[in-house]
């Protein structure tokens, strides 16, 4: 069941059209990554979903949002969260919980649990002004989920963190996945692959690719054969690229990579050709293109 | 309603944490009490500072009790108003500029509640400080000159308080659509100065102007009677206050908050 359906979403800031028409749905209980380079429109999209920016056209419909304030169903963490510096972490969470409609006692309990879950309970009575970046990020996640929203939106939750903090936040998200749907933006494919079920790939304000990781792999990954010769790899590669199964070729120093359509057929042809012509083959490797390669290709287009 | 209480408590806590509950009342007391004291002791002050030729006799007219109290009010009308603008000019604009509102307003927070909490907490702080300052000034006037009837004190307190309320409300209104607290302050002061200048110079045309409330209160304290134009002036002020609150809420609701 979709938590939110987005249709024909557009946004223009002065001269520049930032979002050029998005259509997608987010389903309950899924973890979705909004992937894209800087300036692809990720933050604007999230802000529109959170109701902070009004779209020029298109609609954002939350399940149940006609009857109740849709903000009940969502949690949101901006890219650079700012808190009331004079509050303590515990006070801020209790305040956020009460604003979200929790009774005072429950807000207190939730705040206590979340401080522990996010690992900042020993700093709970310290002023937020004294928190480190990583602690603020974790406090930000805690305030986003305090009212058990159906959908949590996180804008670049790990980009500003050191490797340690990044790992911890990713693990935290992995645990959260069981409780709520997560939509988080990132420009790092690795993070997305690690915890997400689905990927929305945004480029220049348009959704250019989306689906589950498995779908994307089958759709985009191509078989690849890497060859290394004792010498003159480039010359041999030139001739091999004329063979029928090769769709494209790339030479990097001593090694040459060939994208092929039919891996079985390609292997047979390659090996027989090389054997017949007695070329000095050193390495023969069959691999696949990574999603990273695919996305780099798409972005460069 | 429960949420309004939560929002209001947060404002109170913030004012306590940054010591507004101490220095704002203190400032109001200082600027108010200073007047009767200085007026009373002025001859001695001049005397003890010296610098006058031997044998010079200082003859200062002794001000009446009403004039002394009115002097306090005129201090509120300059310094007091400035302080009010300074402490309220960033109440929403500052939070929006820093980005905290991105966290707070994606929660199911009522926009009306948010604005109301800001307004009522500012009102509470300023009315408290204003009362304390004005009351102490009245007390010292009583001790040093003569006691003005307490009922008169209360009347003047409430009438002039309406003008201060209107100022608070205008600053909050500007807060809802201007993102820079400096600009809010500048424009607020500009509006107040222009309103006061226009009203005093064209007082026969603008007798109903809220900016004249301070002049009317002065007349009352010194002469014992409010002029007839008081009532229209109060009515216009109250309407302006209510309209500004409603407008603040309406504007704040429609604003993009990012």
Coordinates of C-alpha atoms in Angstrom, one line a residue:
Chain A
X1 CA 0.0 0.0 0.0
X2 CA 1.5 3.4 -0.9
X3 CA 2.2 5.8 2.0
X4 CA 2.4 8.6 -0.5
X5 CA 1.7 9.1 -4.2
X6 CA 3.5 11.8 -6.2
X7 CA 2.2 12.8 -9.6
X8 CA 3.5 15.4 -12.0
X9 CA 5.6 17.3 -9.4
X10 CA 7.3 20.4 -10.7
X11 CA 9.2 23.2 -9.1
X12 CA 10.9 26.3 -10.5
X13 CA 13.2 28.7 -8.7
X14 CA 13.3 31.9 -10.6
X15 CA 14.8 31.0 -14.0
X16 CA 15.8 27.5 -13.2
X17 CA 13.4 24.5 -13.3
X18 CA 14.7 22.4 -10.5
X19 CA 12.2 19.6 -10.6
X20 CA 10.8 18.8 -14.1
X21 CA 8.0 16.5 -13.3
X22 CA 8.3 13.5 -10.9
X23 CA 5.9 10.6 -10.6
X24 CA 6.4 7.9 -8.1
X25 CA 4.9 6.1 -5.1
X26 CA 6.5 5.1 -1.8
X27 CA 5.2 1.9 -0.3
X28 CA 4.8 1.1 3.4
X29 CA 7.7 -0.5 5.1
X30 CA 10.2 -0.1 2.3
X31 CA 13.6 1.6 2.4
X32 CA 14.1 3.8 -0.6
X33 CA 17.2 5.7 -1.6
X34 CA 16.9 9.0 -3.5
X35 CA 20.1 8.9 -5.4
X36 CA 21.6 11.7 -7.5
X37 CA 24.5 14.0 -7.9
X38 CA 24.7 17.4 -6.2
X39 CA 22.1 19.7 -7.7
X40 CA 19.9 16.9 -9.0
X41 CA 16.9 18.1 -7.0
X42 CA 17.0 15.7 -4.1
X43 CA 16.7 18.2 -1.3
X44 CA 14.0 20.2 -3.1
X45 CA 12.0 16.9 -3.6
X46 CA 12.3 16.0 0.1
X47 CA 11.3 19.5 1.2
X48 CA 8.2 19.4 -1.0
X49 CA 7.3 16.0 0.5
X50 CA 7.7 17.4 3.9
X51 CA 5.5 20.4 3.1
X52 CA 8.3 23.0 3.5
X53 CA 8.3 24.0 -0.1
X54 CA 5.2 24.3 -2.2
X55 CA 5.3 22.6 -5.6
X56 CA 4.4 24.7 -8.6
X57 CA 2.3 21.9 -10.0
X58 CA 1.6 18.3 -9.4
X59 CA 0.3 16.6 -6.3
X60 CA 1.6 14.9 -3.2
X61 CA -1.1 12.7 -1.7
X62 CA -0.5 11.0 1.6
X63 CA -2.6 8.0 2.5
X64 CA -5.1 9.3 5.1
X65 CA -4.0 12.8 4.5
X66 CA -7.4 14.0 3.4
X67 CA -8.8 13.5 6.9
X68 CA -5.8 14.3 9.1
X69 CA -2.8 16.6 9.0
X70 CA -0.3 14.6 6.9
X71 CA 2.5 15.8 9.1
X72 CA 1.4 13.2 11.6
X73 CA 2.6 10.5 9.2
X74 CA 6.0 11.8 8.4
X75 CA 9.3 12.4 10.1
X76 CA 11.9 14.7 8.5
X77 CA 15.5 15.4 9.0
X78 CA 17.0 18.3 7.0
X79 CA 20.5 18.1 5.6
X80 CA 21.9 20.5 8.2
X81 CA 19.6 20.2 11.2
X82 CA 19.5 23.1 13.6
X83 CA 18.1 22.8 17.1
X84 CA 17.4 25.1 20.0
X85 CA 21.0 25.3 21.2
X86 CA 19.9 26.2 24.8
X87 CA 17.8 23.0 25.2
X88 CA 19.3 19.7 26.3
X89 CA 18.9 16.7 24.0
X90 CA 16.3 15.2 26.2
X91 CA 14.3 18.4 26.4
X92 CA 14.3 18.8 22.7
X93 CA 13.1 15.2 22.1
X94 CA 10.4 15.6 24.7
X95 CA 9.3 18.9 23.1
X96 CA 9.3 17.4 19.6
X97 CA 7.3 14.4 20.9
X98 CA 4.7 16.6 22.5
X99 CA 4.4 18.8 19.4
X100 CA 3.8 15.7 17.4
X101 CA 0.8 14.9 19.7
X102 CA 2.3 12.4 22.2
X103 CA 1.0 12.8 25.8
X104 CA 3.7 14.1 28.1
X105 CA 4.5 10.9 29.8
X106 CA 4.8 9.0 26.5
X107 CA 7.0 11.7 25.0
X108 CA 9.3 11.3 28.0
X109 CA 9.4 7.5 27.6
X110 CA 10.0 7.7 23.8
X111 CA 12.7 10.3 24.3
X112 CA 14.5 8.1 26.8
X113 CA 14.3 5.0 24.5
X114 CA 15.4 7.0 21.5
X115 CA 18.4 8.6 23.3
X116 CA 19.5 5.0 24.0
X117 CA 18.8 3.7 20.5
X118 CA 20.8 6.5 18.9
X119 CA 23.5 6.2 21.5
X120 CA 23.5 9.7 22.9
X121 CA 21.9 9.0 26.3
X122 CA 25.1 9.9 28.2
X123 CA 24.8 13.4 26.7
X124 CA 21.1 13.8 27.2
X125 CA 21.4 16.5 29.9
X126 CA 23.9 18.5 28.0
X127 CA 23.0 21.6 26.0
X128 CA 22.7 20.8 22.3
X129 CA 25.0 23.7 21.6
X130 CA 27.8 21.5 22.9
X131 CA 27.0 18.5 20.7
X132 CA 29.3 17.3 18.0
X133 CA 28.1 17.0 14.4
X134 CA 27.5 13.3 14.7
X135 CA 25.6 13.6 17.9
X136 CA 23.4 16.3 16.3
X137 CA 22.7 14.0 13.3
X138 CA 21.6 11.2 15.7
X139 CA 19.5 13.6 17.7
X140 CA 18.0 14.7 14.4
X141 CA 17.1 11.1 13.5
X142 CA 15.6 10.6 17.0
X143 CA 13.4 13.6 16.7
X144 CA 12.2 12.5 13.2
X145 CA 11.0 9.1 14.5
X146 CA 9.7 10.1 17.9
X147 CA 6.0 9.9 16.9
X148 CA 6.5 6.6 15.0
X149 CA 5.7 8.1 11.6
X150 CA 4.9 5.9 8.7
X151 CA 7.5 7.5 6.5
X152 CA 10.8 9.0 7.6
X153 CA 12.6 11.3 5.2
X154 CA 16.3 11.9 5.8
X155 CA 18.3 14.4 3.7
X156 CA 21.8 13.2 3.3
X157 CA 22.0 11.6 6.7
X158 CA 25.5 10.3 6.4
X159 CA 27.2 12.7 4.0
X160 CA 28.7 14.9 6.7
X161 CA 29.8 12.2 9.0
X162 CA 33.2 10.5 9.5
X163 CA 33.5 6.8 8.6
X164 CA 32.6 5.8 12.1
X165 CA 29.6 8.0 12.4
X166 CA 28.5 6.9 8.9
X167 CA 28.6 3.3 9.8
X168 CA 26.7 3.8 13.0
X169 CA 24.0 5.8 11.3
X170 CA 23.7 3.2 8.5
X171 CA 23.2 0.5 11.1
X172 CA 20.6 2.6 12.9
X173 CA 18.7 3.0 9.6
X174 CA 18.9 -0.8 9.1
X175 CA 17.2 -1.3 12.4
X176 CA 14.6 1.4 11.7
X177 CA 13.6 -0.3 8.5
X178 CA 11.6 -2.8 10.4
X179 CA 9.4 -0.1 12.0
X180 CA 8.8 2.4 9.2
X181 CA 9.3 3.3 5.6
X182 CA 12.5 5.3 5.0
X183 CA 13.3 7.6 2.2
X184 CA 16.8 9.0 2.3
X185 CA 18.8 11.0 -0.2
X186 CA 22.4 10.4 -0.9
X187 CA 25.0 10.8 -3.6
X188 CA 26.8 7.7 -2.6
X189 CA 25.6 4.6 -4.4
X190 CA 27.3 2.4 -1.8
X191 CA 25.1 3.6 1.0
X192 CA 22.0 3.1 -1.0
X193 CA 23.0 -0.5 -2.0
X194 CA 23.8 -1.3 1.6
X195 CA 20.4 -0.7 3.2
X196 CA 17.9 0.0 0.6
X197 CA 15.3 -2.1 -1.2
X198 CA 14.6 0.4 -3.9
X199 CA 16.4 3.2 -5.6
X200 CA 15.0 6.4 -7.2
X201 CA 17.6 7.9 -9.4
X202 CA 17.3 11.6 -9.9
X203 CA 19.2 13.6 -12.5
X204 CA 18.7 17.2 -13.5
X205 CA 15.3 17.2 -11.8
X206 CA 14.0 14.1 -13.5
X207 CA 13.6 10.6 -12.4
X208 CA 15.7 8.7 -14.9
X209 CA 15.7 5.3 -13.3
X210 CA 13.9 3.5 -10.5
X211 CA 13.3 0.0 -9.2
X212 CA 14.6 -2.6 -6.8
X213 CA 18.3 -3.2 -6.7
X214 CA 17.8 -6.6 -8.4
X215 CA 15.8 -5.1 -11.2
X216 CA 18.4 -2.5 -11.8
X217 CA 21.1 -5.0 -11.9
X218 CA 19.4 -7.2 -14.5
X219 CA 18.3 -4.2 -16.5
X220 CA 21.7 -2.5 -16.6
X221 CA 24.5 -4.8 -15.8
X222 CA 26.3 -6.2 -18.7
X223 CA 28.7 -9.0 -19.0
X224 CA 32.3 -7.9 -19.4
X225 CA 35.5 -9.6 -20.4
X226 CA 38.8 -8.2 -19.4
X227 CA 41.9 -9.2 -21.3
X228 CA 45.6 -8.6 -20.6
X229 CA 48.3 -9.4 -23.1
X230 CA 52.1 -9.6 -22.6
X231 CA 52.6 -6.6 -24.8
X232 CA 50.8 -4.4 -27.3
X233 CA 47.4 -4.9 -25.7
X234 CA 45.9 -2.0 -27.6
X235 CA 46.7 -3.5 -31.0
X236 CA 45.2 -6.9 -30.2
X237 CA 42.2 -5.3 -28.6
X238 CA 41.6 -3.3 -31.7
X239 CA 41.3 -6.6 -33.7
X240 CA 39.2 -8.3 -31.1
X241 CA 36.7 -5.5 -31.0
X242 CA 35.8 -6.4 -34.5
X243 CA 34.5 -9.8 -33.4
X244 CA 30.7 -10.1 -33.5
X245 CA 29.8 -10.5 -29.7
X246 CA 31.5 -7.3 -28.7
X247 CA 29.3 -4.2 -28.1
X248 CA 31.9 -1.8 -26.9
X249 CA 35.6 -1.7 -25.9
X250 CA 37.8 0.3 -23.6
X251 CA 41.5 0.1 -23.2
X252 CA 43.2 1.1 -19.9
X253 CA 47.0 0.8 -20.1
X254 CA 47.8 -2.9 -20.3
X255 CA 44.3 -4.2 -20.0
X256 CA 41.3 -4.1 -22.3
X257 CA 37.6 -4.4 -21.3
X258 CA 34.9 -5.6 -23.7
X259 CA 31.2 -5.4 -23.1
X260 CA 29.6 -8.4 -24.7
X261 CA 26.0 -9.5 -25.4
X262 CA 26.3 -13.2 -25.0
X263 CA 28.9 -14.3 -22.5
X264 CA 29.1 -18.0 -23.4
X265 CA 29.4 -17.3 -27.1
X266 CA 31.9 -14.5 -26.5
X267 CA 34.1 -16.7 -24.4
X268 CA 34.3 -19.4 -27.1
X269 CA 35.0 -17.0 -29.9
X270 CA 37.6 -15.0 -27.9
X271 CA 39.5 -18.1 -26.8
X272 CA 39.6 -19.8 -30.2
X273 CA 40.6 -16.6 -32.0
X274 CA 43.4 -15.9 -29.5
X275 CA 44.6 -19.5 -29.6
X276 CA 44.5 -19.7 -33.4
X277 CA 46.5 -16.4 -33.8
X278 CA 48.9 -17.4 -31.0
X279 CA 48.5 -14.1 -29.2
X280 CA 50.4 -13.8 -25.9
X281 CA 47.4 -13.8 -23.5
X282 CA 48.3 -13.2 -19.8
X283 CA 44.9 -12.7 -18.2
X284 CA 41.3 -13.6 -19.1
X285 CA 38.6 -12.5 -16.8
X286 CA 34.8 -12.5 -16.9
X287 CA 33.0 -9.9 -14.8
X288 CA 30.0 -7.7 -14.7
X289 CA 29.7 -3.9 -14.8
X290 CA 28.8 -2.5 -11.3
X291 CA 25.8 -0.2 -10.7
X292 CA 28.4 2.5 -10.1
X293 CA 29.5 2.2 -13.8
X294 CA 26.0 2.3 -14.9
X295 CA 25.2 5.5 -13.0
X296 CA 28.3 7.2 -14.0
X297 CA 27.4 6.5 -17.6
X298 CA 23.9 7.8 -17.1
X299 CA 25.1 11.0 -15.4
X300 CA 27.6 11.8 -18.1
X301 CA 25.1 11.5 -20.8
Chain B
X1 CA -4.9 23.7 23.2
X2 CA -2.5 21.2 24.8
X3 CA -0.1 22.0 22.1
X4 CA -0.4 25.7 22.6
X5 CA 0.6 25.2 26.2
X6 CA 3.6 23.2 25.1
X7 CA 4.7 25.9 22.7
X8 CA 4.1 28.6 25.3
X9 CA 6.1 26.8 28.0
X10 CA 9.0 26.5 25.6
X11 CA 9.0 30.3 25.0
X12 CA 8.9 30.8 28.8
X13 CA 11.8 28.4 29.3
X14 CA 13.8 30.1 26.5
X15 CA 13.2 33.5 28.1
X16 CA 14.4 32.1 31.4
X17 CA 17.4 30.4 30.0
X18 CA 18.7 33.6 28.2
X19 CA 17.9 35.7 31.3
X20 CA 15.2 37.8 29.6
X21 CA 13.1 37.5 32.7
X22 CA 15.8 39.3 34.6
X23 CA 17.2 42.0 32.4
X24 CA 14.1 43.1 30.6
X25 CA 12.2 43.9 33.9
X26 CA 15.4 45.4 35.3
X27 CA 15.8 47.7 32.3
X28 CA 12.2 48.8 32.5
X29 CA 12.6 49.5 36.2
X30 CA 15.8 51.5 35.6
X31 CA 14.4 53.7 32.8
X32 CA 11.2 54.3 34.7
X33 CA 12.5 55.0 38.2
X34 CA 15.3 57.2 37.0
X35 CA 12.9 60.0 36.1
X36 CA 11.3 60.8 39.5
X37 CA 14.6 60.4 41.2
X38 CA 16.5 62.7 38.8
X39 CA 13.8 65.3 38.9
X40 CA 13.7 65.3 42.6
X41 CA 17.4 65.4 43.3
X42 CA 18.4 67.6 40.4
X43 CA 19.2 70.6 42.5
X44 CA 21.4 68.6 44.8
X45 CA 23.1 66.8 41.9
X46 CA 23.9 70.1 40.3
X47 CA 25.1 71.5 43.6
X48 CA 27.4 68.6 44.4
X49 CA 28.9 68.5 41.0
X50 CA 30.0 72.0 41.5
X51 CA 31.2 74.2 38.6
X52 CA 28.8 77.0 39.5
X53 CA 30.2 80.4 40.4
X54 CA 30.2 81.2 44.1
X55 CA 27.0 82.5 45.3
X56 CA 24.9 81.4 42.4
X57 CA 21.4 80.5 43.4
X58 CA 19.7 77.6 41.6
X59 CA 16.0 78.0 41.2
X60 CA 14.4 75.1 39.5
X61 CA 10.6 74.9 39.3
X62 CA 9.6 71.9 41.4
X63 CA 7.7 69.6 39.1
X64 CA 4.3 68.2 40.1
X65 CA 3.8 64.6 40.9
X66 CA 1.9 64.2 37.6
X67 CA 4.8 65.6 35.6
X68 CA 7.2 63.3 37.3
X69 CA 5.1 60.2 36.4
X70 CA 4.5 61.5 32.9
X71 CA 8.3 61.8 32.5
X72 CA 8.6 58.0 33.2
X73 CA 5.9 57.3 30.6
X74 CA 7.8 59.4 28.0
X75 CA 10.9 57.3 28.7
X76 CA 8.8 54.1 27.9
X77 CA 7.8 55.8 24.7
X78 CA 11.4 56.1 23.6
X79 CA 13.7 53.7 25.3
X80 CA 11.0 51.3 26.3
X81 CA 9.7 51.0 22.8
X82 CA 13.2 50.4 21.5
X83 CA 13.7 47.6 23.9
X84 CA 10.4 46.0 23.0
X85 CA 11.3 46.0 19.4
X86 CA 14.8 44.7 20.0
X87 CA 13.7 41.7 22.1
X88 CA 10.8 40.7 19.8
X89 CA 12.2 41.4 16.4
X90 CA 13.8 38.0 16.0
X91 CA 11.3 35.8 17.7
X92 CA 10.1 34.1 14.6
X93 CA 12.5 35.5 12.0
X94 CA 15.5 34.3 13.9
X95 CA 14.2 30.8 14.2
X96 CA 13.3 30.6 10.6
X97 CA 16.7 32.0 9.6
X98 CA 18.6 29.5 11.7
X99 CA 16.5 26.7 10.3
X100 CA 15.0 25.3 13.5
X101 CA 11.5 25.9 12.1
X102 CA 12.3 23.2 9.5
X103 CA 12.3 20.7 12.4
X104 CA 9.4 22.2 14.3
X105 CA 6.9 22.9 11.5
X106 CA 7.1 19.5 9.9
X107 CA 5.6 18.2 13.1
X108 CA 1.8 18.6 13.2
X109 CA 2.1 22.0 14.8
X110 CA -0.7 24.5 14.4
X111 CA 0.5 27.6 12.7
X112 CA -2.0 29.7 14.7
X113 CA -0.7 28.1 17.8
X114 CA 2.9 28.8 16.9
X115 CA 2.2 32.5 16.3
X116 CA -0.1 32.9 19.3
X117 CA 2.5 31.3 21.6
X118 CA 5.1 33.8 20.4
X119 CA 2.7 36.7 20.8
X120 CA 1.4 35.8 24.2
X121 CA 4.8 35.0 25.7
X122 CA 6.2 38.4 24.5
X123 CA 3.1 40.1 25.9
X124 CA 3.6 38.4 29.2
X125 CA 7.3 39.4 29.5
X126 CA 6.7 43.0 28.4
X127 CA 3.5 43.7 30.4
X128 CA 5.2 42.3 33.5
X129 CA 8.3 44.5 33.0
X130 CA 6.2 47.5 32.1
X131 CA 4.0 47.0 35.2
X132 CA 7.0 46.6 37.5
X133 CA 8.8 49.7 36.1
X134 CA 5.7 51.9 36.0
X135 CA 4.5 50.7 39.4
X136 CA 7.9 51.5 41.1
X137 CA 8.0 54.8 39.3
X138 CA 4.5 55.6 40.7
X139 CA 5.7 54.6 44.2
X140 CA 8.8 56.8 44.1
X141 CA 6.7 59.7 42.8
X142 CA 4.5 59.1 45.8
X143 CA 7.3 59.2 48.2
X144 CA 9.3 62.1 46.7
X145 CA 6.4 64.2 45.6
X146 CA 2.9 63.1 46.4
X147 CA 0.8 60.0 45.8
X148 CA -1.2 59.9 42.7
X149 CA -4.5 58.0 43.3
X150 CA -3.9 54.3 42.5
X151 CA -7.0 54.1 40.3
X152 CA -5.5 56.9 38.1
X153 CA -2.2 54.9 38.0
X154 CA -4.1 51.8 36.9
X155 CA -6.1 53.7 34.2
X156 CA -3.0 55.3 32.7
X157 CA -1.2 51.9 32.9
X158 CA -3.8 50.1 30.9
X159 CA -4.4 52.9 28.4
X160 CA -0.7 53.2 27.6
X161 CA -0.4 49.4 27.6
X162 CA -2.7 49.2 24.6
X163 CA -0.1 51.2 22.6
X164 CA 2.7 48.9 23.7
X165 CA 0.5 45.9 22.8
X166 CA 0.0 47.2 19.3
X167 CA 3.8 47.6 18.9
X168 CA 4.4 44.0 20.0
X169 CA 1.7 42.8 17.6
X170 CA 3.2 44.8 14.7
X171 CA 6.6 43.4 15.3
X172 CA 5.2 39.8 15.4
X173 CA 3.3 40.5 12.2
X174 CA 6.5 41.7 10.4
X175 CA 8.2 38.6 11.8
X176 CA 5.9 36.3 9.9
X177 CA 7.0 37.4 6.5
X178 CA 10.4 39.0 6.9
X179 CA 13.3 36.6 7.3
X180 CA 15.9 39.0 8.7
X181 CA 15.4 40.1 12.3
X182 CA 17.4 43.3 11.6
X183 CA 15.0 44.2 8.9
X184 CA 12.0 43.5 11.2
X185 CA 13.5 45.8 13.8
X186 CA 14.3 48.6 11.3
X187 CA 10.9 48.5 9.7
X188 CA 9.1 48.4 13.1
X189 CA 10.9 51.4 14.4
X190 CA 10.3 53.2 11.1
X191 CA 6.5 52.5 11.3
X192 CA 6.4 53.7 14.9
X193 CA 8.3 56.9 14.2
X194 CA 6.3 57.7 11.2
X195 CA 3.0 57.0 12.9
X196 CA 4.0 59.1 15.9
X197 CA 5.3 62.0 13.8
X198 CA 2.2 62.0 11.6
X199 CA -0.2 61.7 14.5
X200 CA 1.3 64.5 16.5
X201 CA 1.7 66.9 13.7
X202 CA -1.7 66.2 12.2
X203 CA -3.4 65.6 15.5
X204 CA -6.6 67.4 14.5
X205 CA -7.1 65.0 11.6
X206 CA -5.7 61.8 13.2
X207 CA -7.2 62.2 16.6
X208 CA -8.1 58.5 16.6
X209 CA -4.5 57.4 16.0
X210 CA -3.2 54.7 18.4
X211 CA 0.1 56.6 18.4
X212 CA -1.6 59.4 20.3
X213 CA -2.4 57.1 23.3
X214 CA 0.8 58.2 25.0
X215 CA -0.1 61.9 24.5
X216 CA -3.6 61.2 25.9
X217 CA -2.2 59.4 28.9
X218 CA 0.2 62.3 29.6
X219 CA -2.7 64.7 29.5
X220 CA -4.6 62.5 31.9
X221 CA -1.8 62.2 34.4
X222 CA -0.9 65.8 34.4
X223 CA -4.4 67.3 34.1
X224 CA -6.5 64.6 35.5
X225 CA -8.8 64.1 32.5
X226 CA -8.6 62.0 29.3
X227 CA -9.5 64.0 26.2
X228 CA -12.7 63.0 24.3
X229 CA -10.6 61.5 21.5
X230 CA -9.5 58.7 23.8
X231 CA -12.3 56.3 23.0
X232 CA -11.9 56.3 19.2
X233 CA -8.2 55.9 19.6
X234 CA -8.6 52.8 21.8
X235 CA -11.2 51.3 19.5
X236 CA -8.9 51.8 16.5
X237 CA -6.0 50.3 18.4
X238 CA -7.9 47.2 19.5
X239 CA -9.1 46.6 16.0
X240 CA -5.6 47.0 14.6
X241 CA -4.3 44.6 17.2
X242 CA -6.9 41.9 16.4
X243 CA -6.4 42.4 12.6
X244 CA -2.7 42.1 12.9
X245 CA -2.9 38.9 14.9
X246 CA -5.2 37.4 12.4
X247 CA -3.1 38.6 9.5
X248 CA 0.1 37.2 11.2
X249 CA -1.5 33.7 11.4
X250 CA -2.9 33.9 7.8
X251 CA 0.5 35.0 6.4
X252 CA 2.5 32.5 8.4
X253 CA 0.2 29.6 7.2
X254 CA 0.8 30.4 3.6
X255 CA 4.5 31.1 3.7
X256 CA 7.1 28.7 2.5
X257 CA 9.1 27.9 5.5
X258 CA 12.2 26.7 4.0

